[in-house]
Short mmCIF file of C-alpha atoms in Angstrom, two decimals:
data_model
loop_
_atom_site.label_atom_id
_atom_site.label_comp_id
_atom_site.label_asym_id
_atom_site.label_seq_id
_atom_site.Cartn_x
_atom_site.Cartn_y
_atom_site.Cartn_z
CA MET A 1 -105.04 60.24 92.22
CA GLY A 2 -103.75 63.58 92.47
CA PRO A 3 -103.83 64.24 96.16
CA PRO A 4 -102.33 62.03 97.12
CA GLN A 5 -99.64 62.74 95.63
CA GLU A 6 -99.39 66.25 96.25
CA ASP A 7 -99.75 64.74 100.10
CA ALA A 8 -97.23 63.34 99.33
CA PRO A 9 -94.42 65.71 99.61
CA ARG A 10 -96.16 67.40 102.11
CA ALA A 11 -95.31 64.36 104.76
CA ASN A 12 -91.59 64.81 103.58
CA ILE A 13 -91.22 68.15 104.48
CA SER A 14 -92.96 67.85 108.07
CA PHE A 15 -90.06 65.47 108.85
CA TYR A 16 -87.24 67.54 109.08
CA GLN A 17 -83.99 66.45 111.14
CA PRO A 18 -80.84 69.42 110.88
CA SER A 19 -77.87 68.28 108.96
CA VAL A 20 -75.62 69.90 111.99
CA LEU A 21 -76.13 70.84 115.56
CA LEU A 22 -74.41 73.76 117.25
CA MET A 23 -72.92 73.57 120.69
CA MET A 24 -72.66 75.89 123.12
CA GLY A 25 -68.95 76.66 125.40
CA ILE A 26 -69.64 79.51 128.59
CA PRO A 27 -72.57 81.58 128.30
CA GLY A 28 -72.38 85.21 127.47
CA LEU A 29 -68.16 84.75 126.96
CA SER A 30 -66.78 86.18 124.43
CA GLN A 31 -64.21 84.15 122.09
CA THR A 32 -61.17 86.06 124.09
CA HIS A 33 -62.81 84.83 127.08
CA GLN A 34 -63.42 81.73 125.99
CA GLN A 35 -60.11 80.66 124.95
CA LEU A 36 -59.17 82.07 128.60
CA ALA A 37 -62.04 80.12 130.21
CA SER A 38 -59.83 77.13 128.32
CA ILE A 39 -57.14 77.17 131.20
CA PRO A 40 -58.35 75.54 133.53
CA PHE A 41 -60.32 72.91 131.44
CA CYS A 42 -57.12 71.67 130.20
CA PHE A 43 -55.71 71.42 133.30
CA PHE A 44 -58.57 69.21 134.01
CA TYR A 45 -57.88 67.27 131.03
CA LEU A 46 -54.50 67.14 131.84
CA ILE A 47 -54.51 65.61 135.02
CA ALA A 48 -57.18 62.90 134.24
CA PHE A 49 -54.99 61.41 130.90
CA SER A 50 -51.65 60.99 133.24
CA GLY A 51 -53.63 60.98 136.67
CA ASN A 52 -55.69 57.26 135.37
CA SER A 53 -53.06 56.65 133.04
CA THR A 54 -50.73 56.58 135.97
CA ILE A 55 -52.84 54.38 137.71
CA LEU A 56 -53.67 51.73 135.77
CA TYR A 57 -49.55 51.29 134.67
CA ILE A 58 -48.29 51.21 138.22
CA ILE A 59 -51.16 48.60 138.97
CA LYS A 60 -49.78 46.82 136.34
CA ARG A 61 -46.75 46.74 137.78
CA THR A 62 -47.12 46.40 141.03
CA PRO A 63 -48.31 42.58 141.94
CA SER A 64 -49.22 43.21 145.11
CA LEU A 65 -51.80 45.35 143.84
CA HIS A 66 -53.29 42.40 141.85
CA VAL A 67 -56.22 42.01 143.81
CA PRO A 68 -60.05 42.64 143.58
CA MET A 69 -59.49 46.35 145.14
CA TYR A 70 -57.52 47.99 142.26
CA TYR A 71 -58.49 45.38 139.44
CA PHE A 72 -61.65 47.51 139.93
CA LEU A 73 -60.19 51.23 140.74
CA SER A 74 -58.45 49.57 137.12
CA MET A 75 -61.92 49.21 135.99
CA LEU A 76 -62.41 52.93 137.25
CA ALA A 77 -59.60 54.75 135.34
CA VAL A 78 -60.93 52.99 132.49
CA VAL A 79 -63.71 54.29 132.69
CA ASP A 80 -62.42 58.22 133.35
CA LEU A 81 -60.51 57.85 130.17
CA GLY A 82 -62.97 56.97 128.17
CA MET A 83 -65.22 59.52 130.00
CA ALA A 84 -62.73 62.64 129.52
CA ALA A 85 -61.85 61.42 125.65
CA CYS A 86 -66.05 61.66 124.99
CA THR A 87 -66.17 65.48 125.73
CA LEU A 88 -62.41 66.77 125.05
CA PRO A 89 -62.62 67.38 121.18
CA THR A 90 -65.59 69.24 121.26
CA THR A 91 -64.72 71.48 124.46
CA LEU A 92 -61.89 72.39 123.50
CA GLY A 93 -62.95 72.70 119.38
CA ILE A 94 -64.55 75.50 121.38
CA PHE A 95 -62.36 77.06 123.35
CA TRP A 96 -59.43 77.33 121.31
CA PHE A 97 -61.28 77.70 118.00
CA ASP A 98 -65.20 78.18 117.87
CA LEU A 99 -66.02 74.83 116.04
CA ARG A 100 -69.20 75.44 117.31
CA ALA A 101 -70.41 72.65 115.07
CA ILE A 102 -71.57 68.86 115.21
CA GLY A 103 -73.11 66.42 112.88
CA PHE A 104 -76.44 65.24 113.84
CA ASP A 105 -75.25 61.29 113.79
CA ALA A 106 -72.27 62.63 115.20
CA CYS A 107 -73.62 64.26 117.94
CA LEU A 108 -75.79 60.99 118.50
CA THR A 109 -73.07 58.96 118.79
CA GLN A 110 -70.92 61.13 121.96
CA MET A 111 -74.15 61.62 123.46
CA TYR A 112 -74.27 57.44 124.05
CA LEU A 113 -71.33 57.40 124.83
CA ILE A 114 -71.10 59.92 127.35
CA HIS A 115 -73.77 57.89 128.41
CA VAL A 116 -72.69 54.65 128.46
CA PHE A 117 -69.69 55.67 130.14
CA SER A 118 -71.68 57.46 132.80
CA VAL A 119 -73.58 54.13 133.57
CA LEU A 120 -70.53 52.51 133.64
CA GLU A 121 -68.87 54.33 136.54
CA SER A 122 -71.97 53.93 138.88
CA SER A 123 -71.53 50.37 138.18
CA VAL A 124 -68.08 50.03 138.82
CA LEU A 125 -68.77 52.21 142.24
CA LEU A 126 -71.10 49.81 142.62
CA ALA A 127 -69.23 47.20 142.62
CA MET A 128 -66.24 48.92 145.10
CA ALA A 129 -68.70 49.39 147.23
CA PHE A 130 -69.15 45.75 147.36
CA ASP A 131 -66.10 45.03 147.45
CA ARG A 132 -65.21 46.88 150.34
CA CYS A 133 -68.99 45.61 152.30
CA VAL A 134 -66.74 41.78 151.67
CA ALA A 135 -64.30 42.85 152.51
CA ILE A 136 -65.14 44.33 156.00
CA SER A 137 -67.72 41.51 156.29
CA ARG A 138 -66.45 38.45 155.34
CA PRO A 139 -62.75 38.81 155.63
CA LEU A 140 -61.18 34.96 155.31
CA ARG A 141 -63.95 34.93 152.71
CA TYR A 142 -62.66 37.67 150.30
CA ARG A 143 -60.10 35.74 148.13
CA ALA A 144 -62.66 33.57 147.73
CA ILE A 145 -65.68 35.58 146.74
CA LEU A 146 -64.62 37.84 144.58
CA ILE A 147 -61.68 35.50 142.55
CA LYS A 148 -60.14 36.54 139.03
CA ALA A 149 -63.19 34.87 137.54
CA THR A 150 -65.41 36.79 139.37
CA VAL A 151 -64.43 40.01 139.26
CA LEU A 152 -63.47 39.47 134.72
CA LYS A 153 -67.95 38.08 134.93
CA VAL A 154 -67.90 41.53 137.20
CA GLY A 155 -66.91 43.71 134.55
CA LEU A 156 -69.02 42.01 131.46
CA ALA A 157 -71.95 42.15 132.86
CA MET A 158 -71.46 45.76 133.90
CA LEU A 159 -70.02 46.07 130.24
CA LEU A 160 -73.33 44.73 128.84
CA ARG A 161 -75.91 46.66 131.07
CA ALA A 162 -74.76 49.63 129.78
CA VAL A 163 -74.06 49.14 126.15
CA VAL A 164 -77.86 47.25 125.85
CA SER A 165 -79.96 49.68 128.28
CA LEU A 166 -79.10 52.59 126.33
CA LEU A 167 -78.45 51.84 122.66
CA PRO A 168 -82.36 52.89 122.09
CA ILE A 169 -81.71 55.71 123.34
CA PRO A 170 -80.18 57.34 119.58
CA PHE A 171 -83.08 55.32 117.89
CA LEU A 172 -85.58 56.88 120.13
CA LEU A 173 -83.94 60.03 119.15
CA LYS A 174 -83.87 59.67 115.41
CA ARG A 175 -87.31 58.63 114.60
CA LEU A 176 -88.02 62.36 115.79
CA SER A 177 -88.82 65.67 113.45
CA TYR A 178 -86.67 68.61 115.03
CA CYS A 179 -87.38 72.40 114.87
CA SER A 180 -85.44 74.60 113.57
CA ASN A 181 -83.78 76.18 115.98
CA ASN A 182 -80.77 73.37 116.57
CA SER A 183 -78.73 75.04 119.54
CA LEU A 184 -77.61 72.63 122.30
CA SER A 185 -77.31 74.36 125.86
CA HIS A 186 -73.89 73.00 126.48
CA SER A 187 -70.11 71.78 124.80
CA PHE A 188 -71.33 67.94 124.16
CA CYS A 189 -74.39 66.00 123.38
CA PHE A 190 -76.22 65.31 126.28
CA HIS A 191 -79.66 63.50 126.92
CA PRO A 192 -82.41 65.71 127.94
CA ASP A 193 -80.28 68.08 125.63
CA VAL A 194 -80.75 67.10 122.28
CA MET A 195 -84.48 65.91 123.40
CA LYS A 196 -85.26 69.21 123.66
CA LEU A 197 -85.06 70.13 120.64
CA ALA A 198 -87.24 68.20 118.59
CA CYS A 199 -90.62 69.73 117.91
CA ALA A 200 -92.85 66.23 117.51
CA ASP A 201 -96.03 66.62 119.41
CA ASP A 202 -95.20 63.88 121.49
CA ILE A 203 -91.49 62.85 123.39
CA THR A 204 -93.77 60.49 126.02
CA VAL A 205 -91.67 57.73 125.37
CA ASN A 206 -88.11 59.32 124.64
CA VAL A 207 -88.76 61.04 128.39
CA LEU A 208 -89.81 57.63 130.08
CA TYR A 209 -87.79 55.61 128.43
CA GLY A 210 -84.26 58.21 129.02
CA LEU A 211 -86.10 57.94 133.31
CA VAL A 212 -86.56 54.33 133.28
CA VAL A 213 -82.56 53.95 132.35
CA ILE A 214 -81.48 56.98 135.13
CA LEU A 215 -83.47 54.97 138.10
CA THR A 216 -82.78 51.19 137.03
CA THR A 217 -79.05 52.28 136.77
CA ALA A 218 -77.84 55.49 138.57
CA GLY A 219 -81.08 55.03 140.83
CA ILE A 220 -80.18 51.38 141.60
CA ASP A 221 -76.74 51.77 142.38
CA SER A 222 -76.86 54.17 144.58
CA ILE A 223 -79.17 52.24 146.78
CA PHE A 224 -76.92 49.57 146.45
CA ILE A 225 -73.99 51.84 147.96
CA VAL A 226 -75.76 52.64 150.44
CA VAL A 227 -77.36 49.56 151.83
CA SER A 228 -73.53 48.33 151.47
CA TYR A 229 -72.02 50.93 153.45
CA GLY A 230 -74.79 50.25 155.67
CA LEU A 231 -73.68 46.09 155.95
CA ILE A 232 -70.27 47.87 156.73
CA ILE A 233 -71.39 50.24 159.63
CA ARG A 234 -72.97 46.41 161.15
CA THR A 235 -70.63 45.29 161.11
CA ILE A 236 -67.82 47.79 162.42
CA ILE A 237 -70.21 48.10 165.32
CA HIS A 238 -70.46 44.24 166.18
CA LEU A 239 -67.27 43.79 166.12
CA GLY A 240 -65.71 46.61 168.83
CA ALA A 241 -63.85 49.94 167.77
CA SER A 242 -60.50 48.05 167.38
CA GLY A 243 -57.73 49.96 165.51
CA LYS A 244 -57.36 47.15 162.56
CA CYS A 245 -61.72 47.55 161.85
CA TRP A 246 -61.38 51.27 161.51
CA LYS A 247 -57.84 50.70 159.62
CA THR A 248 -60.01 48.22 157.29
CA LEU A 249 -62.77 51.29 157.40
CA ASN A 250 -60.66 53.59 156.64
CA THR A 251 -59.73 52.10 152.58
CA CYS A 252 -63.78 52.96 152.30
CA VAL A 253 -62.85 57.20 152.53
CA SER A 254 -61.87 57.16 148.80
CA HIS A 255 -64.46 55.66 147.29
CA ILE A 256 -67.21 57.31 149.18
CA CYS A 257 -65.40 60.43 147.60
CA ALA A 258 -65.68 59.38 144.51
CA VAL A 259 -69.02 58.65 145.01
CA LEU A 260 -69.60 62.01 146.20
CA LEU A 261 -67.78 63.27 143.57
CA PHE A 262 -69.77 61.01 140.47
CA PHE A 263 -73.65 61.18 142.40
CA ILE A 264 -74.41 64.72 143.82
CA PRO A 265 -73.06 66.73 139.95
CA MET A 266 -75.19 63.75 138.27
CA ILE A 267 -78.09 63.94 140.72
CA GLY A 268 -78.02 68.37 139.87
CA ILE A 269 -77.57 67.62 136.58
CA SER A 270 -80.68 65.81 135.41
CA MET A 271 -82.62 67.96 138.10
CA ILE A 272 -82.01 71.28 136.69
CA HIS A 273 -82.71 69.41 133.03
CA ARG A 274 -85.92 68.13 134.15
CA PHE A 275 -87.29 70.53 136.99
CA GLY A 276 -85.15 73.90 136.01
CA GLN A 277 -86.16 75.16 133.14
CA ASN A 278 -85.65 79.52 134.77
CA PHE A 279 -81.74 78.13 136.34
CA ASP A 280 -79.47 80.34 135.26
CA PRO A 281 -77.75 79.35 131.83
CA MET A 282 -74.26 79.41 133.27
CA VAL A 283 -75.28 76.99 136.78
CA ARG A 284 -76.19 74.98 134.34
CA THR A 285 -73.39 74.38 132.27
CA MET A 286 -70.88 74.88 134.94
CA VAL A 287 -72.87 71.81 137.29
CA ALA A 288 -72.73 69.97 133.82
CA TYR A 289 -68.86 70.27 133.41
CA VAL A 290 -68.62 69.08 137.03
CA TYR A 291 -70.19 66.32 136.39
CA LEU A 292 -68.66 64.69 133.56
CA ILE A 293 -64.72 66.10 133.50
CA VAL A 294 -64.57 66.72 137.94
CA PRO A 295 -64.60 63.65 139.11
CA PRO A 296 -61.65 62.02 136.10
CA ALA A 297 -59.98 64.21 137.48
CA LEU A 298 -59.46 64.18 140.82
CA ASN A 299 -60.45 60.31 141.28
CA PRO A 300 -56.52 59.36 140.74
CA ILE A 301 -55.48 62.05 142.63
CA ILE A 302 -57.52 61.20 146.13
CA TYR A 303 -56.47 57.02 145.47
CA SER A 304 -53.32 58.49 145.66
CA ILE A 305 -53.21 60.20 148.66
CA LYS A 306 -55.61 57.44 150.52
CA SER A 307 -53.81 54.63 149.13
CA LYS A 308 -51.07 54.17 151.13
CA GLN A 309 -50.34 51.03 147.98
CA ILE A 310 -49.87 53.42 145.42
CA ARG A 311 -47.95 55.71 147.15
CA LYS A 312 -45.65 53.65 148.13
CA ALA A 313 -45.62 52.13 144.50
CA ILE A 314 -45.46 55.25 142.99
CA GLY A 315 -42.73 56.26 144.85
CA ARG A 316 -40.94 53.20 143.57
CA VAL A 317 -41.24 53.07 140.30
CA LEU A 318 -40.07 57.21 140.32
CA LEU A 319 -37.01 55.06 142.85
CA CYS A 320 -36.30 52.57 139.68
CA LYS A 321 -36.66 55.63 136.91
CA THR A 322 -34.03 58.29 138.47
CA ASP A 323 -31.48 54.91 139.02
CA ALA A 324 -31.68 54.66 135.47
CA ILE A 325 -30.65 58.27 135.45
#
């Protein structure tokens, strides 16, 4: 009976999870330089929150914008607000107050939310591509296909897919034992970054599940986005270069910009975490910031510039406020 009692404590000691994890700001910068570096980040966050809130307000206040295209734009604005809100507390906490510690469970929660909003962004961009494809390829059936009930069902399906597909990831990380090193590479919690802290013999399940999630969400979405634009281009070619067709195609420019803003940094950060162990830490950090902070800030600007309806609605609201003053 003696040996089993001695082995039990060893088994407990062999499993270790840190109570806190330490996040990095921008590698190689002192605290003073970190505070100076926070200025552009504050600017991007300010633009993200004010721009996306304006888009939502304008769409809500303008009945003529209550159509599927702008319903999906509203979804994109909500997702961008969520993405910015997830990273803001820890990012500015590091830059302003040098608060690098985050509880392990809080880190897993932030990581889960970041990835949920990332999958949602990919899903919304796919829905917007489908919306443009139907509007250009089947203009007479557009309103019959994308009724309000259909848009709502699509939104709920996107939310369900993101929540359910990513739900196992925090639990897969909780089952691992971690080494004494508890330093993350970013100012937020990212799944590959947390996973690499584990000193378990086998993290194959975590790696494979993360790869499956990426392929079945952003991977499939990107393929269908390309297919949608292939159908759009085919329709334009068949109909000829009429002014109306090219005017309709022009409504896709802002969406194409949003797709490139999201997918290029996402592919970059995924490749760096999987294959770029020898990359400069500064490059890894900046690509991650571009992926999570730049799209929420630039998307409302792009849509405000390219959408005549949005510009007119903003002008009417500003004019009404000026008259009231």
